[in-house]
PDB file of C-alpha atoms (C1' of nucleotides) in Angstrom:
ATOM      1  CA  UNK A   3     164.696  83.266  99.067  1.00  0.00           C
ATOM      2  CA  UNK A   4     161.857  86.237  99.613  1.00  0.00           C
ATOM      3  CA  UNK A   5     160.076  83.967  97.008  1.00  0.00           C
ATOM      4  CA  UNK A   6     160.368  80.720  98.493  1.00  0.00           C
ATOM      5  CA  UNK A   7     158.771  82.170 101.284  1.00  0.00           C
ATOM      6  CA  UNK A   8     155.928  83.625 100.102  1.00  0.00           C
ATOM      7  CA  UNK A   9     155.207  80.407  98.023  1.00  0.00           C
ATOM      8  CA  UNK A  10     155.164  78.063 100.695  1.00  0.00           C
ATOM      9  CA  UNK A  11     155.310  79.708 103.409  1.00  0.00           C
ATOM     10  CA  UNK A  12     151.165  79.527 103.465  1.00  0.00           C
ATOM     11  CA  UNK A  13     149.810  75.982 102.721  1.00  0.00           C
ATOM     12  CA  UNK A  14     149.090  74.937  99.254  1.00  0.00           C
ATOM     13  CA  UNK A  15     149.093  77.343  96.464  1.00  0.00           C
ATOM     14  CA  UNK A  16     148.276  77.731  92.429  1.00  0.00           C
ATOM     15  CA  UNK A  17     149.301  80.693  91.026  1.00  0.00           C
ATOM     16  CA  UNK A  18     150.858  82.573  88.000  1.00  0.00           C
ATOM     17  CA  UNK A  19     153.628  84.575  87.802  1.00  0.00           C
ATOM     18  CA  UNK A  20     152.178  87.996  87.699  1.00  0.00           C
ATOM     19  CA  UNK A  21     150.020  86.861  91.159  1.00  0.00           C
ATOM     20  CA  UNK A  22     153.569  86.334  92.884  1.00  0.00           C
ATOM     21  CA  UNK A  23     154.689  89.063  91.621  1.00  0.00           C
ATOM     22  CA  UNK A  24     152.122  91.238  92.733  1.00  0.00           C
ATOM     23  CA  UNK A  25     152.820  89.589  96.503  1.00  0.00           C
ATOM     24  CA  UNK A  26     156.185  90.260  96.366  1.00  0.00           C
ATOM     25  CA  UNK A  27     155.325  94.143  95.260  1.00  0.00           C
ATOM     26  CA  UNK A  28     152.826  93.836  98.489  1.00  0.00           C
ATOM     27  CA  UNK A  29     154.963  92.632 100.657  1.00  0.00           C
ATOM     28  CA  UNK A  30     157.771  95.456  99.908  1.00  0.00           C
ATOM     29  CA  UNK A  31     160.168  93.234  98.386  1.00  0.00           C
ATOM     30  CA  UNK A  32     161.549  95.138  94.903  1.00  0.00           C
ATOM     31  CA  UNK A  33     162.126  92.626  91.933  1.00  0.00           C
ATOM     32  CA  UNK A  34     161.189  92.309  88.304  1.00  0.00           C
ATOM     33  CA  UNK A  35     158.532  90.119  86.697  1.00  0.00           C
ATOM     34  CA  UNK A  36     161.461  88.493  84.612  1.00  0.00           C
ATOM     35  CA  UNK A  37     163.312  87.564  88.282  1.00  0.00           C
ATOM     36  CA  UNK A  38     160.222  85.562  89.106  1.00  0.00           C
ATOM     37  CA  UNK A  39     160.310  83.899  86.384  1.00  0.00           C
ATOM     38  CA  UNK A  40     163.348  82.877  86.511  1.00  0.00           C
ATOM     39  CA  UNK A  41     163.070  81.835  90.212  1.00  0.00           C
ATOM     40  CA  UNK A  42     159.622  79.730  89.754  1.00  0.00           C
ATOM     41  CA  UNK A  43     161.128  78.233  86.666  1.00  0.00           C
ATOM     42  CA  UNK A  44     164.518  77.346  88.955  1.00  0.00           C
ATOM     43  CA  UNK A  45     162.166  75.793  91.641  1.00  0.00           C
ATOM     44  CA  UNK A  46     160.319  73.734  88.564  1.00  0.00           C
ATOM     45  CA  UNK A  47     163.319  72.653  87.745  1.00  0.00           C
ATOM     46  CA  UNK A  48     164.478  71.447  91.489  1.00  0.00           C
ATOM     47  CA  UNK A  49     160.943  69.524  91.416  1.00  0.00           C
ATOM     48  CA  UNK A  50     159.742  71.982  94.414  1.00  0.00           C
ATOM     49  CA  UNK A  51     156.921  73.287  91.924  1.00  0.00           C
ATOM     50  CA  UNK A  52     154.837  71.476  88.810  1.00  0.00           C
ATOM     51  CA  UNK A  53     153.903  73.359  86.109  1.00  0.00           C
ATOM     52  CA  UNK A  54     150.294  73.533  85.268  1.00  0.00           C
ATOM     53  CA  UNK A  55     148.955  74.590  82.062  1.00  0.00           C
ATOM     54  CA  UNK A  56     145.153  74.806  81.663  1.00  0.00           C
ATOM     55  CA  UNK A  57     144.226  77.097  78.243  1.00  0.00           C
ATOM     56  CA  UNK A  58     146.922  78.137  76.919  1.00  0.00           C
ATOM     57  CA  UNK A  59     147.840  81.876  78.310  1.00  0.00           C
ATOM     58  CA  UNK A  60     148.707  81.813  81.330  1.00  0.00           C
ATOM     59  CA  UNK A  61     150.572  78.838  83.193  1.00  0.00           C
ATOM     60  CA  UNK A  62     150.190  78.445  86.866  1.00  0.00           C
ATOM     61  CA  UNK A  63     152.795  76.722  89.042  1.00  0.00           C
ATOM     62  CA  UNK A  64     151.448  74.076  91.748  1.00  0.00           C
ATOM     63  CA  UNK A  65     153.394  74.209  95.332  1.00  0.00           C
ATOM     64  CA  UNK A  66     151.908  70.641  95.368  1.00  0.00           C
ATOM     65  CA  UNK A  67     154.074  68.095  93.493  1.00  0.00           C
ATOM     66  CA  UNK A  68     152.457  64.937  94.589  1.00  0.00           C
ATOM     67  CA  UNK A  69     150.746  63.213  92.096  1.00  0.00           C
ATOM     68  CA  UNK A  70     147.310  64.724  91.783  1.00  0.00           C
ATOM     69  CA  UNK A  71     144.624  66.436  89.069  1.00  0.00           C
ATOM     70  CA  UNK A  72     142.788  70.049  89.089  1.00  0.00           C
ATOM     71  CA  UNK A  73     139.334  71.589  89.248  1.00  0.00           C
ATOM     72  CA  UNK A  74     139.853  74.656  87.004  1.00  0.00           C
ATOM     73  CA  UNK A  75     136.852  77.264  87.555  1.00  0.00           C
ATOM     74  CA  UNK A  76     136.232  78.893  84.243  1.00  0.00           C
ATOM     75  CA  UNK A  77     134.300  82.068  86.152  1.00  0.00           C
ATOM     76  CA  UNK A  78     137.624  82.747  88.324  1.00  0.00           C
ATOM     77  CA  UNK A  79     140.197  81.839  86.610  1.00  0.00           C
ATOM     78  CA  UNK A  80     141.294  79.966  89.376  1.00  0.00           C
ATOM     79  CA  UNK A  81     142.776  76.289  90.155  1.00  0.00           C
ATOM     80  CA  UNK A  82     141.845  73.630  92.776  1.00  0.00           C
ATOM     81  CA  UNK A  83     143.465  70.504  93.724  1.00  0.00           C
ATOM     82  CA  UNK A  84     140.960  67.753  93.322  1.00  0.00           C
ATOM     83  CA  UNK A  85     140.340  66.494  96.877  1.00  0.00           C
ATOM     84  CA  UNK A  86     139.239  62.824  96.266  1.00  0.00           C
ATOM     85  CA  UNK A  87     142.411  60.625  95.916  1.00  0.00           C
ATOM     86  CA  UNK A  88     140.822  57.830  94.614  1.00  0.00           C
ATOM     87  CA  UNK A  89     139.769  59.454  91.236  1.00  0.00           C
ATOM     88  CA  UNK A  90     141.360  56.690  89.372  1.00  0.00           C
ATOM     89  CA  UNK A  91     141.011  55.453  85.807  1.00  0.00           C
ATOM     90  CA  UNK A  92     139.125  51.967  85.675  1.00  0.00           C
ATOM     91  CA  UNK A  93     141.409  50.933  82.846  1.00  0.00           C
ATOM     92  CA  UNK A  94     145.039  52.359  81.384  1.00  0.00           C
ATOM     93  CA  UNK A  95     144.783  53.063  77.639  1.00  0.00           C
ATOM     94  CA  UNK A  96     147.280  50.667  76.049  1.00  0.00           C
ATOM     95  CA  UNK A  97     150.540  52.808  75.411  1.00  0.00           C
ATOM     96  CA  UNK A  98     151.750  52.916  71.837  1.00  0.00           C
ATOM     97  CA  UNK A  99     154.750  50.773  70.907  1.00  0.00           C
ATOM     98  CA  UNK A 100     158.471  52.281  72.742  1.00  0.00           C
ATOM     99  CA  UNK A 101     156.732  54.412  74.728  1.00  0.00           C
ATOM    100  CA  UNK A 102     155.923  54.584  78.546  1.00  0.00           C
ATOM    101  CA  UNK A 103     153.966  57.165  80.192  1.00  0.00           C
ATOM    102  CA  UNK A 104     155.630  60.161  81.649  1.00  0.00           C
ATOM    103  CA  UNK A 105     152.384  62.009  83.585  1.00  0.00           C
ATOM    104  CA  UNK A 106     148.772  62.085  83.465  1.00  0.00           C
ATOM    105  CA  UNK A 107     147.288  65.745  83.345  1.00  0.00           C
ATOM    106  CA  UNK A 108     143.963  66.090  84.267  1.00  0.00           C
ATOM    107  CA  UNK A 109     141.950  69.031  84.387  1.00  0.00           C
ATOM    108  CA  UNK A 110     138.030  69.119  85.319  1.00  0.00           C
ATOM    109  CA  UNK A 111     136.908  72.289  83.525  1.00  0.00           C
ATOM    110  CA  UNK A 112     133.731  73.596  85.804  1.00  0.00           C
ATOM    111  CA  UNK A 113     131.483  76.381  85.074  1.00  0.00           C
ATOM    112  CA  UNK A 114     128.657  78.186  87.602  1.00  0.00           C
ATOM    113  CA  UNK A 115     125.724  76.695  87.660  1.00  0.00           C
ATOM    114  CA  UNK A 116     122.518  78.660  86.839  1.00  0.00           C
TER     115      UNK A 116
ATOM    116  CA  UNK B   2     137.519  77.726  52.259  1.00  0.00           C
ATOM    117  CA  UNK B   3     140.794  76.827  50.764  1.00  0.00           C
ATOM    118  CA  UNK B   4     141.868  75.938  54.301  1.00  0.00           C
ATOM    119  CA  UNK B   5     138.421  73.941  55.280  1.00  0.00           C
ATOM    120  CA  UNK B   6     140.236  71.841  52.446  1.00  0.00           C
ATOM    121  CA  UNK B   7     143.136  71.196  53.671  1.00  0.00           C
ATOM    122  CA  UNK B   8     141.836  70.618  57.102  1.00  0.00           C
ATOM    123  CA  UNK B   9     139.179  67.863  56.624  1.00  0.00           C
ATOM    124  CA  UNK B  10     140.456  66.582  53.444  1.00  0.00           C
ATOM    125  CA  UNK B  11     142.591  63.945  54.568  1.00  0.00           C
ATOM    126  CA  UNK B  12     141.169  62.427  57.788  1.00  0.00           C
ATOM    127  CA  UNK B  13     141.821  63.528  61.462  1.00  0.00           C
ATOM    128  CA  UNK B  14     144.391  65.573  62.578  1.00  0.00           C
ATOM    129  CA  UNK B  15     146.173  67.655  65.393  1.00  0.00           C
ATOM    130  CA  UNK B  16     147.404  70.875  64.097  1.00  0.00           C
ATOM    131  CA  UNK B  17     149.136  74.334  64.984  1.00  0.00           C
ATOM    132  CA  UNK B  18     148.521  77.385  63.627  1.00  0.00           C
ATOM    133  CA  UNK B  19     152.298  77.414  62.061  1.00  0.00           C
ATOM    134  CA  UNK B  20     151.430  74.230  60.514  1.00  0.00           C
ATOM    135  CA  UNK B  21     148.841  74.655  59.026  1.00  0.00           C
ATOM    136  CA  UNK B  22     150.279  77.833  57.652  1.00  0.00           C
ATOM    137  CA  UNK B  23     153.474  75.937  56.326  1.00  0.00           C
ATOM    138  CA  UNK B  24     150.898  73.516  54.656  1.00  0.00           C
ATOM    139  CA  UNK B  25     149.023  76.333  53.226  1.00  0.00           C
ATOM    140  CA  UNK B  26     151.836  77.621  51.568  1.00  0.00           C
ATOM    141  CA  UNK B  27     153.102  74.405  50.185  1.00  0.00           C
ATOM    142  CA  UNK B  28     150.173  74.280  48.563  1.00  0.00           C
ATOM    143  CA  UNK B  29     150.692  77.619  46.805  1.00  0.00           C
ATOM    144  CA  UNK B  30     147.815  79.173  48.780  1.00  0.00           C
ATOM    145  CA  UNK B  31     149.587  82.450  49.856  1.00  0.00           C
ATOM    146  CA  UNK B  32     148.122  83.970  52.963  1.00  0.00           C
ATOM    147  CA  UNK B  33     149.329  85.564  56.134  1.00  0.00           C
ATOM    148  CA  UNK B  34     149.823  83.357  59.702  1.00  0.00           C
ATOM    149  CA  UNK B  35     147.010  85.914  60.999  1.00  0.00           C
ATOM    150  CA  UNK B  36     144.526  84.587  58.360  1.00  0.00           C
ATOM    151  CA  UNK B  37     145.282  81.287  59.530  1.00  0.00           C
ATOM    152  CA  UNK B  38     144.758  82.006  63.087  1.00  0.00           C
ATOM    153  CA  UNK B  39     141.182  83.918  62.431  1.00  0.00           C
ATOM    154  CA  UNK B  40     139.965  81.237  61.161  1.00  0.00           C
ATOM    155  CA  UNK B  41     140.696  78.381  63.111  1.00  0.00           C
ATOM    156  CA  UNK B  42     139.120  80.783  65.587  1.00  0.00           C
ATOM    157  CA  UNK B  43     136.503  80.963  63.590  1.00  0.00           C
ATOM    158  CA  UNK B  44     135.708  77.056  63.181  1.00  0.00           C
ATOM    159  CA  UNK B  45     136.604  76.506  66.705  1.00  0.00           C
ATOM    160  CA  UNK B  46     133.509  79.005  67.204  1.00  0.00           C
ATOM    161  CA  UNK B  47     131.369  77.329  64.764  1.00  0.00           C
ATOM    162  CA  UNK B  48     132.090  74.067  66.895  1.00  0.00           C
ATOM    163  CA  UNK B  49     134.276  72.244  64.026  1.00  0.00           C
ATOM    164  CA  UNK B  50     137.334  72.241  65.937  1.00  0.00           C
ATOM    165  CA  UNK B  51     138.181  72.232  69.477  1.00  0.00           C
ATOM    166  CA  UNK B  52     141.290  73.410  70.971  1.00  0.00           C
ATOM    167  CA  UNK B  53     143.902  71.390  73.365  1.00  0.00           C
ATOM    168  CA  UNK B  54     145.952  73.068  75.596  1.00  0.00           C
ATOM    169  CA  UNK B  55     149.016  70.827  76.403  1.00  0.00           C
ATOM    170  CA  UNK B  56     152.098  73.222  77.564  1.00  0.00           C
ATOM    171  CA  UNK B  57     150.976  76.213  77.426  1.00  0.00           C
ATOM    172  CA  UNK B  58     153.067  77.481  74.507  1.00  0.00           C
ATOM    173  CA  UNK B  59     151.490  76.430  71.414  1.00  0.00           C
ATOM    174  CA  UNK B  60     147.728  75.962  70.896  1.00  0.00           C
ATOM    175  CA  UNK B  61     146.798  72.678  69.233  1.00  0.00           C
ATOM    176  CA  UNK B  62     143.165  72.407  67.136  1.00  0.00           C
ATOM    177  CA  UNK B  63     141.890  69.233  66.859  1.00  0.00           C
ATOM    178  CA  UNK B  64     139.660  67.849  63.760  1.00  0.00           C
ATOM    179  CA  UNK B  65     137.617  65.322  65.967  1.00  0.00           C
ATOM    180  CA  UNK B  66     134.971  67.400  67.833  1.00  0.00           C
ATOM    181  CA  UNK B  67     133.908  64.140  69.862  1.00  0.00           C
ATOM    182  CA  UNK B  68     134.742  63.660  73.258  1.00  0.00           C
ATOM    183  CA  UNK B  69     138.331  62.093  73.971  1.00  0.00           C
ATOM    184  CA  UNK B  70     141.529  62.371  75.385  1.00  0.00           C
ATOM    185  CA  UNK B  71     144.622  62.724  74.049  1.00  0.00           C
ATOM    186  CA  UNK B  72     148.225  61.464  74.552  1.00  0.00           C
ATOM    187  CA  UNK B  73     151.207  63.686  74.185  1.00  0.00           C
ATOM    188  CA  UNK B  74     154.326  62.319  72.606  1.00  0.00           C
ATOM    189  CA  UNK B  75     156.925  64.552  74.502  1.00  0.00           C
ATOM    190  CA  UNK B  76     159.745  63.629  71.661  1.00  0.00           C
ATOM    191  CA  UNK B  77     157.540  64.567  69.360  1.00  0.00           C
ATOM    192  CA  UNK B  78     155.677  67.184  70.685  1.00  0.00           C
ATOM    193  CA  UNK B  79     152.903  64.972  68.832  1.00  0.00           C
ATOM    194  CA  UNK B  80     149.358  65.061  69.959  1.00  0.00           C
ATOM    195  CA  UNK B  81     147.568  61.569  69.308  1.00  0.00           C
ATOM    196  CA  UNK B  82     143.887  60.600  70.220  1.00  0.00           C
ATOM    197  CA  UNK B  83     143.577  58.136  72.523  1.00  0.00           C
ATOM    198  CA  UNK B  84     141.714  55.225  71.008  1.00  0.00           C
ATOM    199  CA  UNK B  85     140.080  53.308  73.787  1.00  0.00           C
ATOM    200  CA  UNK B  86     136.413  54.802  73.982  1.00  0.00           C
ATOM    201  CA  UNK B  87     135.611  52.854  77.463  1.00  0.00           C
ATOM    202  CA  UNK B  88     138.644  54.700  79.169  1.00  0.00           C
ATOM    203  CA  UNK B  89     136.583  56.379  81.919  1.00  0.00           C
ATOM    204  CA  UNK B  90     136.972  57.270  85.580  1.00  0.00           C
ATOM    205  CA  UNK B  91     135.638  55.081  88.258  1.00  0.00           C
ATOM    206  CA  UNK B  92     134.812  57.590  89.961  1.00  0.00           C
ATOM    207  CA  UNK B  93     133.691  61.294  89.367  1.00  0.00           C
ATOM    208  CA  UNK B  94     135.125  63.503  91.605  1.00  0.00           C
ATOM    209  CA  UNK B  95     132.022  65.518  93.486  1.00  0.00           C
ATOM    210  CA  UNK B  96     132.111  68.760  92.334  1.00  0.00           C
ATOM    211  CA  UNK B  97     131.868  71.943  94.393  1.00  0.00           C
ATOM    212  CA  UNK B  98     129.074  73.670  95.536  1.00  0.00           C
ATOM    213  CA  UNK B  99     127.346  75.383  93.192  1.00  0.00           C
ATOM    214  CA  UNK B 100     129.403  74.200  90.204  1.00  0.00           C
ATOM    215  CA  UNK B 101     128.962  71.915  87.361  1.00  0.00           C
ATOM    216  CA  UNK B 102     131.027  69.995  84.605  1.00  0.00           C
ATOM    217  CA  UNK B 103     131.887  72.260  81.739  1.00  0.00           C
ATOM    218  CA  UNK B 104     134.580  69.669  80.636  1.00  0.00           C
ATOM    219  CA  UNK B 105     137.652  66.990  81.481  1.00  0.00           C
ATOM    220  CA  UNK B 106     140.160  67.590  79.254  1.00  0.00           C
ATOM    221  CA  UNK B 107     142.881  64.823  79.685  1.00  0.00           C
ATOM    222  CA  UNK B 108     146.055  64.686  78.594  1.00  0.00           C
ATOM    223  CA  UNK B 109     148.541  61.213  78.977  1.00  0.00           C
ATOM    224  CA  UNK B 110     152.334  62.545  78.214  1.00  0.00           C
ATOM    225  CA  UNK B 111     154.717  59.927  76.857  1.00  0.00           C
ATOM    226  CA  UNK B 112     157.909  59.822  76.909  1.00  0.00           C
ATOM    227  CA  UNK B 113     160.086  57.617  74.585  1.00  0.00           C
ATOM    228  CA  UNK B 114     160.820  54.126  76.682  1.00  0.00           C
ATOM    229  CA  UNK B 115     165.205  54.176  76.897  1.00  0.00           C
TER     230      UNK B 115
ATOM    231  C1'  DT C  13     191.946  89.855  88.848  1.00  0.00           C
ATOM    232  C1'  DT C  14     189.080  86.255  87.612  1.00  0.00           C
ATOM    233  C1'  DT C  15     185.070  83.778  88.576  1.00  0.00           C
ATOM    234  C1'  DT C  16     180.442  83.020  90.008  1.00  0.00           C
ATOM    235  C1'  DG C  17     175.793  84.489  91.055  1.00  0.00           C
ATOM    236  C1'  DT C  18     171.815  87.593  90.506  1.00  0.00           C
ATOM    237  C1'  DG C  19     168.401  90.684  88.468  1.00  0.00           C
ATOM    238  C1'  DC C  20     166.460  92.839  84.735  1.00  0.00           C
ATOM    239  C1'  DA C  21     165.986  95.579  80.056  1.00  0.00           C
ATOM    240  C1'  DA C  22     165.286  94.242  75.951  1.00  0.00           C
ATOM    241  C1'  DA C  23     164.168  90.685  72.723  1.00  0.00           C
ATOM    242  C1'  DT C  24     161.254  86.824  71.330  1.00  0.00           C
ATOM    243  C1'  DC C  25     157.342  84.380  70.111  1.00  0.00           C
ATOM    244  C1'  DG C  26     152.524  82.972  69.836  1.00  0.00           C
ATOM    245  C1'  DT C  27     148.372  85.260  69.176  1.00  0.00           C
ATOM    246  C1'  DT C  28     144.884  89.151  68.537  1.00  0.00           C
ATOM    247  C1'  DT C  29     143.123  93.473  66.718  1.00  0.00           C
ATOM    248  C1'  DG C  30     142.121  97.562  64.027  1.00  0.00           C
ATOM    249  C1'  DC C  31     141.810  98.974  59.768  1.00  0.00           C
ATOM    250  C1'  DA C  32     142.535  99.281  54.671  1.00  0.00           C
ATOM    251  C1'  DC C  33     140.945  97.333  50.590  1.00  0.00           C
ATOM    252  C1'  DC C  34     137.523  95.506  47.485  1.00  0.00           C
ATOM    253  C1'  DG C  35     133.448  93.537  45.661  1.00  0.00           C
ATOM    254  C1'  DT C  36     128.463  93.842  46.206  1.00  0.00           C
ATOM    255  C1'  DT C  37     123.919  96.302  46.862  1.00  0.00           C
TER     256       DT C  37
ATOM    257  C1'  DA D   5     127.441 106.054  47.878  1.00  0.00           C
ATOM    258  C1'  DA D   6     126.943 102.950  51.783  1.00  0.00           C
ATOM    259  C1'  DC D   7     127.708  98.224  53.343  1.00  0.00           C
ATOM    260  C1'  DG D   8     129.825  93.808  54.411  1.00  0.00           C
ATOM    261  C1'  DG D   9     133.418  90.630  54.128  1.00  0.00           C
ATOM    262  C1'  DT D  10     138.342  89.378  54.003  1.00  0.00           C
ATOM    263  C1'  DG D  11     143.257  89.535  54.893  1.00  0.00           C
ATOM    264  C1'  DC D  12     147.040  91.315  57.153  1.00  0.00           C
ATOM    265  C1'  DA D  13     150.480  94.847  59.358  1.00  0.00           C
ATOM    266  C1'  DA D  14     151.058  96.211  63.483  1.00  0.00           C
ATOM    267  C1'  DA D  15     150.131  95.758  68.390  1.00  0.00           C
ATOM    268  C1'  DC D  16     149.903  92.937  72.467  1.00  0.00           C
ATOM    269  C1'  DG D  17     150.931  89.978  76.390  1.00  0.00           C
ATOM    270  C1'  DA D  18     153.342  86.192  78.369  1.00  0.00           C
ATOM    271  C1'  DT D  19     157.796  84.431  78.722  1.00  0.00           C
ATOM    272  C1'  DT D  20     162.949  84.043  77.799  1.00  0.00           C
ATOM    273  C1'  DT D  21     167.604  85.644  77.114  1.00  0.00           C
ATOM    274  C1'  DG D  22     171.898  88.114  77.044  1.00  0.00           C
ATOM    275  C1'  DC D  23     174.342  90.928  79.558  1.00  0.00           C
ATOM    276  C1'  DA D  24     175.730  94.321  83.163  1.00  0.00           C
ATOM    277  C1'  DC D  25     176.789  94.678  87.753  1.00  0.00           C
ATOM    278  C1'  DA D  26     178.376  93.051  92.237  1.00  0.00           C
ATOM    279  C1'  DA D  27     180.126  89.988  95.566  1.00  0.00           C
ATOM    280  C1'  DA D  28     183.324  86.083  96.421  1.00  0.00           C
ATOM    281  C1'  DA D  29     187.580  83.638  95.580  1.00  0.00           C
TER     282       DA D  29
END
DNA sequence: TTTTGTGCAAATCGTTTGCACCGTT
DNA sequence: AACGGTGCAAACGATTTGCACAAAA
């Protein structure tokens, strides 16, 4: 429940476990890493939060599950919803034979400019 | 060298490190799962592979250094390259401030049509 | 007393690192 | 004798699991 709070109770959010945990530790409530875990993987599961995985370490949880695509920033580590709706693609690759698409995961990988 | 071989002998291909380990040793080339993983790290460096991050567990290296997308077969756990060259987005997203395109790495997952 | 829910210590698993070994200069 | 390259045992970090404890039935 202290979870659910801090996860939504402040707009849209992207972060990893260890961030909430480090709330939670903030904001005085007393768990374990493993508890969150198991609670944001619980919430995955009830479709409340989408899983996002962008290189392979860590894997960030989305409070948005409406169909959408990210801005990762390389420099900060850090995810962004991509704003523009209409992003679309001008032409679906033909699916192979039996199969039907599940989701499209899209991430824009940006890097400072200099 | 032995597993530049084995790599690029036979035509494109999505690997794991575990993979190519298990092919390694099939081939009576005896060598340790670390080996394997320094150097795939090391070609990915040299720009000969290029990793793809799908679930965040296990890290997929990809023969074809070009730029594509890929789809997932979530049966599977399959990686495929998607063939259609002119599958592009309408519309780039605008990027933030400051910020430029490092790379979109795409990923289609498909699921097995019941 | 049994059953159900909750939290976490310890285990697991993919990956990286420090260092020992060996051939070359 | 110093140097450079190679391979791997052991360490590491993110995540999962089995189980102990507690509250409810």
């Amino acid at each position: 429940m202290a979870l659910g709070w801090l996860l939504f109770g402040k707009g849209p959010r992207h972060l990893t476990a260890e961030m909430l945990y480090e709330e939670a530790l903030l904001a005085k409530i007393p768990l374990s890493l493993a508890t969150v875990y198991n609670t944001l993987n619980q919430l995955t599961g009830a479709g409340l939060l989408r899983q996002v995985s962008v290189d392979g370490t860590k894997t960030y949880f989305d409070t948005n599950v409406t169909e959408h695509h990210h801005f990762y920033l390389e420099n900060k580590y850090e995810l962004m919803d991509i704003p523009d709706v209409n992003l679309e693609l001008s032409k679906m690759p033909e699916v192979p034979e039996g199969y039907e698409i599940s989701r499209i995961d899209m991430v824009v990988r940006l890097r400072k400019r200099r």
